[in-house]
JSON list of C-alpha atoms in Angstrom, two decimals:
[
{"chain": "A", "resi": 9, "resn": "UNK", "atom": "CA", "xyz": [-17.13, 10.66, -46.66]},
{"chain": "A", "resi": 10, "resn": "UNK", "atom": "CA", "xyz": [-15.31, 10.11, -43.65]},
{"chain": "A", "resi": 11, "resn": "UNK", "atom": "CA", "xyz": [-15.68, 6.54, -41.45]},
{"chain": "A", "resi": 12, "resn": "UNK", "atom": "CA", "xyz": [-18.95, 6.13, -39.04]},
{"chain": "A", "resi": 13, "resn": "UNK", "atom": "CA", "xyz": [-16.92, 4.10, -37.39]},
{"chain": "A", "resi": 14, "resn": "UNK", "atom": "CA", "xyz": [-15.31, 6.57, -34.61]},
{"chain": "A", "resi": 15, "resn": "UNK", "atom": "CA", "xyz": [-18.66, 8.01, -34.70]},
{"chain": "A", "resi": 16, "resn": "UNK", "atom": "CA", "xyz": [-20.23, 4.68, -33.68]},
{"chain": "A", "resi": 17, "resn": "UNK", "atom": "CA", "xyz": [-17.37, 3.56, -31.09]},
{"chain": "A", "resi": 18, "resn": "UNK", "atom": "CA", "xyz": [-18.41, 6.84, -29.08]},
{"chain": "A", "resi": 19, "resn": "UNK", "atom": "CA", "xyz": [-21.74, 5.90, -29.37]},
{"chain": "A", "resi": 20, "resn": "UNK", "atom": "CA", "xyz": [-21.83, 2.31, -28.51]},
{"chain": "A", "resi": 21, "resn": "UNK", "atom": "CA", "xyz": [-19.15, 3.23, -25.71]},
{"chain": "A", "resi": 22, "resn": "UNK", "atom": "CA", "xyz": [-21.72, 5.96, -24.32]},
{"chain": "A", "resi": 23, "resn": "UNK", "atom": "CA", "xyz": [-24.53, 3.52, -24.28]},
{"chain": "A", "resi": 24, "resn": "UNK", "atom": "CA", "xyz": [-22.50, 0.27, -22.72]},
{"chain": "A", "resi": 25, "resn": "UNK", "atom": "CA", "xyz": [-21.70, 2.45, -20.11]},
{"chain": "A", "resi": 26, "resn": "UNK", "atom": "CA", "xyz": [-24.70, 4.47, -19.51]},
{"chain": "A", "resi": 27, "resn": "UNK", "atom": "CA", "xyz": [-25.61, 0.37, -18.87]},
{"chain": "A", "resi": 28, "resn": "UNK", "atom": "CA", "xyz": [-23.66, -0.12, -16.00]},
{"chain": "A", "resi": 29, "resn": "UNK", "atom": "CA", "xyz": [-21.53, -2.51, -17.83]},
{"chain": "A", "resi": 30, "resn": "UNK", "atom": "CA", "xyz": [-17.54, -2.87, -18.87]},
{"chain": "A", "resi": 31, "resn": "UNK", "atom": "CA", "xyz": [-16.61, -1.74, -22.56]},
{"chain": "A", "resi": 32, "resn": "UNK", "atom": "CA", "xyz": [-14.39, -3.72, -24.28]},
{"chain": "A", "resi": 33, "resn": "UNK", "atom": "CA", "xyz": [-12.60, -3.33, -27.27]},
{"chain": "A", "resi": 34, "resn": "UNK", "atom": "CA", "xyz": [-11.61, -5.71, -29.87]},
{"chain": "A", "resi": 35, "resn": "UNK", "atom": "CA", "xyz": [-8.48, -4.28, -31.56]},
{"chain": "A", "resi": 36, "resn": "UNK", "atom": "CA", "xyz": [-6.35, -5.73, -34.50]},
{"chain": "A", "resi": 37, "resn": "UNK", "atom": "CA", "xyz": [-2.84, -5.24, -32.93]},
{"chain": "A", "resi": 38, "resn": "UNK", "atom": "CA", "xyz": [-0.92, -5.49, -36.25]},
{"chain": "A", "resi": 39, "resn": "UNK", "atom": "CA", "xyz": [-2.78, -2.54, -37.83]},
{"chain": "A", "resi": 40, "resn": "UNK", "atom": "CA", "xyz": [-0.26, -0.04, -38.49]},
{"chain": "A", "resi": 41, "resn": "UNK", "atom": "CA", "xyz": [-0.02, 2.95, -35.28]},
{"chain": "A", "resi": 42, "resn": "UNK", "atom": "CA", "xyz": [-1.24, 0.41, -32.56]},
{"chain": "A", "resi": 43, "resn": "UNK", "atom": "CA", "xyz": [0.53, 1.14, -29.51]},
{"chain": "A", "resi": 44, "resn": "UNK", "atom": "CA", "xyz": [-0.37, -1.78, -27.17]},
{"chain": "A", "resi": 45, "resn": "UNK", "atom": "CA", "xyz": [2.22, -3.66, -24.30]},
{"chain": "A", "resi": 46, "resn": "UNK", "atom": "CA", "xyz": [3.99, -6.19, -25.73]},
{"chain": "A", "resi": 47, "resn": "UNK", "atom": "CA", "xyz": [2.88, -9.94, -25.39]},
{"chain": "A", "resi": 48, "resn": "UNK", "atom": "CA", "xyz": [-0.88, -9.20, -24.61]},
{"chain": "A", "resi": 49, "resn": "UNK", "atom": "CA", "xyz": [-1.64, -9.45, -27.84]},
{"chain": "A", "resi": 50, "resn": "UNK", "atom": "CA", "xyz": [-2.49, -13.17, -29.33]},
{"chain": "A", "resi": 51, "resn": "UNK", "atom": "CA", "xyz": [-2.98, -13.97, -32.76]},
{"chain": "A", "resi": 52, "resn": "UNK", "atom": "CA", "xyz": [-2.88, -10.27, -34.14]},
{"chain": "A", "resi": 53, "resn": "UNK", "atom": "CA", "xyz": [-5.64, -9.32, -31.38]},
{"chain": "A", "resi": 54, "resn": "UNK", "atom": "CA", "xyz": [-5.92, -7.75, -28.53]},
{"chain": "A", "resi": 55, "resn": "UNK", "atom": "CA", "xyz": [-9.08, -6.83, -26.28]},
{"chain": "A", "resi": 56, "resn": "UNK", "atom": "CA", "xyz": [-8.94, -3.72, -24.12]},
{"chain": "A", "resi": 57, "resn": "UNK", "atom": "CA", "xyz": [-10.77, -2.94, -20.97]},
{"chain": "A", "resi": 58, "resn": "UNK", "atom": "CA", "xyz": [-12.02, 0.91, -21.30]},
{"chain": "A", "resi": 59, "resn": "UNK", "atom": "CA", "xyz": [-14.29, 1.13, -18.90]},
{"chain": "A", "resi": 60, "resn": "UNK", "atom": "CA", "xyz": [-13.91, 4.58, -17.02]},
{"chain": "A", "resi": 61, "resn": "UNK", "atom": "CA", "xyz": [-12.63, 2.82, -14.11]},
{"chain": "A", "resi": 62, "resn": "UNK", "atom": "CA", "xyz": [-10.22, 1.11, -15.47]},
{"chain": "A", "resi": 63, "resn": "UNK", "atom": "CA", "xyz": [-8.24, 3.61, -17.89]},
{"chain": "A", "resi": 64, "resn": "UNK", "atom": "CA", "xyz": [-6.84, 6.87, -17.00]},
{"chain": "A", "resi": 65, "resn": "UNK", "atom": "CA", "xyz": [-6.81, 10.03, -20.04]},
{"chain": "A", "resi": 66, "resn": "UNK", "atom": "CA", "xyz": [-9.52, 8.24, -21.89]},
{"chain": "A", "resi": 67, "resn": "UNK", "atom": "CA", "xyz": [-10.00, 10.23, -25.45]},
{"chain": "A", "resi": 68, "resn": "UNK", "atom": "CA", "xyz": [-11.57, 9.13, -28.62]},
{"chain": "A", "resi": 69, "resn": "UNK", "atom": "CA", "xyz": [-12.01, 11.05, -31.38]},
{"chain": "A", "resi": 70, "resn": "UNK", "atom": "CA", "xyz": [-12.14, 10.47, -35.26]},
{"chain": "A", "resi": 71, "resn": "UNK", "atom": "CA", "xyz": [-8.64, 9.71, -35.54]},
{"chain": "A", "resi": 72, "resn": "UNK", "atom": "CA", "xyz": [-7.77, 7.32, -32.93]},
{"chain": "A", "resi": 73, "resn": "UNK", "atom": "CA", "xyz": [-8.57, 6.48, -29.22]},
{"chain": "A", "resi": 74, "resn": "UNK", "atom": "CA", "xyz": [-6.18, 6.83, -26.73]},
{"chain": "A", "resi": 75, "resn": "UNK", "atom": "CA", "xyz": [-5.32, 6.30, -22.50]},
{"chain": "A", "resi": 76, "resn": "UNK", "atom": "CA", "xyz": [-3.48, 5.07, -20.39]},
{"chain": "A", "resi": 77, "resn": "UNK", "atom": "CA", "xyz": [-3.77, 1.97, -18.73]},
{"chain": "A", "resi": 78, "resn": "UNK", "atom": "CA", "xyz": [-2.16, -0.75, -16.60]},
{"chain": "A", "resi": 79, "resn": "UNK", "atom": "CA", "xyz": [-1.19, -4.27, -17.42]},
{"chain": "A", "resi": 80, "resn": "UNK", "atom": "CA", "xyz": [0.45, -6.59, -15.42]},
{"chain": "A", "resi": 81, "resn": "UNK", "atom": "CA", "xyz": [0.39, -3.67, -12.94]},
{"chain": "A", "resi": 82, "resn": "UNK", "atom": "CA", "xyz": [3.07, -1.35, -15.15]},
{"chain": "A", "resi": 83, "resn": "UNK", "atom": "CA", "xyz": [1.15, 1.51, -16.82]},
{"chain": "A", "resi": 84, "resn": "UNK", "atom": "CA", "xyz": [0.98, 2.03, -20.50]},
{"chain": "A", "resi": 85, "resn": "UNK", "atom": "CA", "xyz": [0.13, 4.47, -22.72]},
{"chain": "A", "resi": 86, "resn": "UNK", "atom": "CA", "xyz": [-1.91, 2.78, -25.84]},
{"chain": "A", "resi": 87, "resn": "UNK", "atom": "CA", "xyz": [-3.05, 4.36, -29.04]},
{"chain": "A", "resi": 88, "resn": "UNK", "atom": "CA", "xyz": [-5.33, 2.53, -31.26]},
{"chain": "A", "resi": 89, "resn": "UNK", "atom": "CA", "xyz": [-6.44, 4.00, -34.50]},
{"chain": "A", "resi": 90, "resn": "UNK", "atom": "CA", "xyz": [-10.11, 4.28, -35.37]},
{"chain": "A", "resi": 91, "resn": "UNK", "atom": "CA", "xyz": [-9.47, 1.80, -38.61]},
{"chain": "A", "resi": 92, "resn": "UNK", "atom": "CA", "xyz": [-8.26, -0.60, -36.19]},
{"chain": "A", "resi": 93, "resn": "UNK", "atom": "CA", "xyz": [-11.25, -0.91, -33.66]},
{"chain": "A", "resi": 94, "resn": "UNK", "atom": "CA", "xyz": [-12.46, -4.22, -34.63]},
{"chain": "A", "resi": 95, "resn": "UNK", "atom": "CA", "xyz": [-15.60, -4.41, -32.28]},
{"chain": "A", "resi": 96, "resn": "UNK", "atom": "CA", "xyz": [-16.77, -3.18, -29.35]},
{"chain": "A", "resi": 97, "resn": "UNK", "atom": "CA", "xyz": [-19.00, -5.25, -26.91]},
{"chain": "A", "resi": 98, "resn": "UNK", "atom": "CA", "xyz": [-19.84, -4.83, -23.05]},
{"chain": "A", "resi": 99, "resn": "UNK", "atom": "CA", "xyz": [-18.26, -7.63, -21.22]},
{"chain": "A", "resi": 100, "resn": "UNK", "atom": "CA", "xyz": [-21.55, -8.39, -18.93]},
{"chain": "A", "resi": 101, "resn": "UNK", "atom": "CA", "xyz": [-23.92, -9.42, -21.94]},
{"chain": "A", "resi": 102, "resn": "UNK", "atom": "CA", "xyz": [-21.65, -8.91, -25.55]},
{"chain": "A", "resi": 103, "resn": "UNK", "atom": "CA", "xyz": [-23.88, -6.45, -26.52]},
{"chain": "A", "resi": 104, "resn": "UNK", "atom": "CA", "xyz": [-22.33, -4.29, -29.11]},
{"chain": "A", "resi": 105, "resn": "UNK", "atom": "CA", "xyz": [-21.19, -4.11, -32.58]},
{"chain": "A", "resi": 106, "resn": "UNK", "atom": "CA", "xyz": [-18.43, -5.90, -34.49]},
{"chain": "A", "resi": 107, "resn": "UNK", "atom": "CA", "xyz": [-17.03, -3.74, -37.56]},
{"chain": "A", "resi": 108, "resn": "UNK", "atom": "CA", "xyz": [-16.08, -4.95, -41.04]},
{"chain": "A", "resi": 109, "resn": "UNK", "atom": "CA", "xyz": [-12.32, -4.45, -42.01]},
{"chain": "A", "resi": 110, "resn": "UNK", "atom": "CA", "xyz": [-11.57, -1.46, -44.14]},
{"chain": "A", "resi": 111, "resn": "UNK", "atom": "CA", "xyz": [-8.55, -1.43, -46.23]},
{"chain": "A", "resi": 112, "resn": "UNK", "atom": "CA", "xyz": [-6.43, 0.95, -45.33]},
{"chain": "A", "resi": 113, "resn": "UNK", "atom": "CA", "xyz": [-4.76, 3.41, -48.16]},
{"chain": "A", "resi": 114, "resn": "UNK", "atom": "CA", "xyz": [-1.46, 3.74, -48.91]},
{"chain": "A", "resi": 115, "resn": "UNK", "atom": "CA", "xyz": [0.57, 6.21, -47.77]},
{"chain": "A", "resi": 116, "resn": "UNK", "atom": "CA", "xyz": [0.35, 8.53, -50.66]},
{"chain": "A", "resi": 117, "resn": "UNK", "atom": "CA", "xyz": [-3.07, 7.97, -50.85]},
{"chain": "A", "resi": 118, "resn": "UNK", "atom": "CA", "xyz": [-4.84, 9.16, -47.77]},
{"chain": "A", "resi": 119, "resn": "UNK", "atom": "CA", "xyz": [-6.97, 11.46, -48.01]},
{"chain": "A", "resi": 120, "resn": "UNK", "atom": "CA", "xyz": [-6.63, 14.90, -47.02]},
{"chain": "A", "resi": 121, "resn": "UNK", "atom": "CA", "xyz": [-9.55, 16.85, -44.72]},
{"chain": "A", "resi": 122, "resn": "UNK", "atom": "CA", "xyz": [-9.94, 19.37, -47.15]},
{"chain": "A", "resi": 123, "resn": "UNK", "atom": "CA", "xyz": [-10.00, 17.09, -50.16]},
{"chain": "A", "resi": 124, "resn": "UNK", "atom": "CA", "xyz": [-13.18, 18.10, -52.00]},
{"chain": "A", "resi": 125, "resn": "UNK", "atom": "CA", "xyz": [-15.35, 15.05, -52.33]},
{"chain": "A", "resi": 126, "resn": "UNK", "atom": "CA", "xyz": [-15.35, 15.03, -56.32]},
{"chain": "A", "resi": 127, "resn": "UNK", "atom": "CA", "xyz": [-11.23, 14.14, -56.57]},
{"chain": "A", "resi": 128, "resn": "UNK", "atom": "CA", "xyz": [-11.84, 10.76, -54.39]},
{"chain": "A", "resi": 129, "resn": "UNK", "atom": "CA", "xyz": [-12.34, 7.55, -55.67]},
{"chain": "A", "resi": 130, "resn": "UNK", "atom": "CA", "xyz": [-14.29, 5.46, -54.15]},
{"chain": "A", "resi": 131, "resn": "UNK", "atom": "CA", "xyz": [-12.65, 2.02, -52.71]},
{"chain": "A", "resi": 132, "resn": "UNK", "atom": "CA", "xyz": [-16.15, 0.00, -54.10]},
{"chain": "A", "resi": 133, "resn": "UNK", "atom": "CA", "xyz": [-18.29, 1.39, -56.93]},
{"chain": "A", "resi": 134, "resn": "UNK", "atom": "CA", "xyz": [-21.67, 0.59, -56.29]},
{"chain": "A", "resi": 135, "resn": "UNK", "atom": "CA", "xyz": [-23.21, -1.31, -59.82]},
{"chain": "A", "resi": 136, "resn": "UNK", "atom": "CA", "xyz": [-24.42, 0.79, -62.21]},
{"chain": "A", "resi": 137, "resn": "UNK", "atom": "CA", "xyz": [-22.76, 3.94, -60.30]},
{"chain": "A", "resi": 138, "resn": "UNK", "atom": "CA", "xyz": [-25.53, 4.59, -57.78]},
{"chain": "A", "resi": 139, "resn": "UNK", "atom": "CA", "xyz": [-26.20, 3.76, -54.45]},
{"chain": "A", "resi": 140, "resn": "UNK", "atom": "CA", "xyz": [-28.70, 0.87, -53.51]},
{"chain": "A", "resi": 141, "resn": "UNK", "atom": "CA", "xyz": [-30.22, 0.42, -50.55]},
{"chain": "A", "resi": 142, "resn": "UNK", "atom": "CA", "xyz": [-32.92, -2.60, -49.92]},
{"chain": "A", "resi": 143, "resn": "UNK", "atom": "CA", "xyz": [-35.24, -3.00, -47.32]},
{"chain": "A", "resi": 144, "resn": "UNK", "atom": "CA", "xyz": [-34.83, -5.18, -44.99]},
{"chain": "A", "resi": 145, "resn": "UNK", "atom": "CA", "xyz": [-37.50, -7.11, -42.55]}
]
């Protein structure tokens, strides 16, 4: 199965601003294809401003989110993969969602859009082979 997590980012951005308030992102700056300026970044992290009036291009999709934007008053053009959205929160209230980190494959090993999903293994067998859910309340 492919990551909710694009899926969600749309979502959560839709809502935040549908709020009147100012998405942010939380992005992990090492992960590999981040395109961010130089020196914005501290400790491995960066937060981005993506609120429509702020960013120019804006467009997320499954694979990555992309724009351009300004910093320092010299435009940029960033690209931040999906995998490394770390949370996104609206700056007003930080309302949002933070994500868990997901390994990312190796190089070899990513998989393929028309892999069928019987040849993948997945990266945590649940016990016993089966999904659990619990309820929670």
């Amino acid at each position: 199965m492919t990551s909710s997590r694009p899926y969600l980012v749309r979502a959560l951005y839709e809502w935040i601003v549908d709020n009147d308030c100012t998405p942010h992102l939380l992005v992990n700056a090492d992960h590999a294809g981040v395109q961010v300026p130089d020196g914005f970044a501290s400790d491995g992290q960066i937060v981005l401003n993506v609120a429509p009036s702020a960013v120019r291009q804006l467009k997320m999709d499954n694979q990555a989110i992309s724009f351009e934007g300004r910093f320092g008053g010299i435009p940029h053009s960033l690209h931040v993969p999906s995998a490394a959205v770390m949370a996104i929160y609206a700056r007003e209230n930080g309302q949002g969602m933070v994500f868990e980190v997901e390994p990312t494959p190796p190089d070899d090993e990513t998989p393929s859009d028309d892999a069928s999903a019987g040849t993948s293994t997945p990266s945590r067998p649940a016990p016993g082979g089966r999904p659990s859910l619990k309820v929670v309340k």
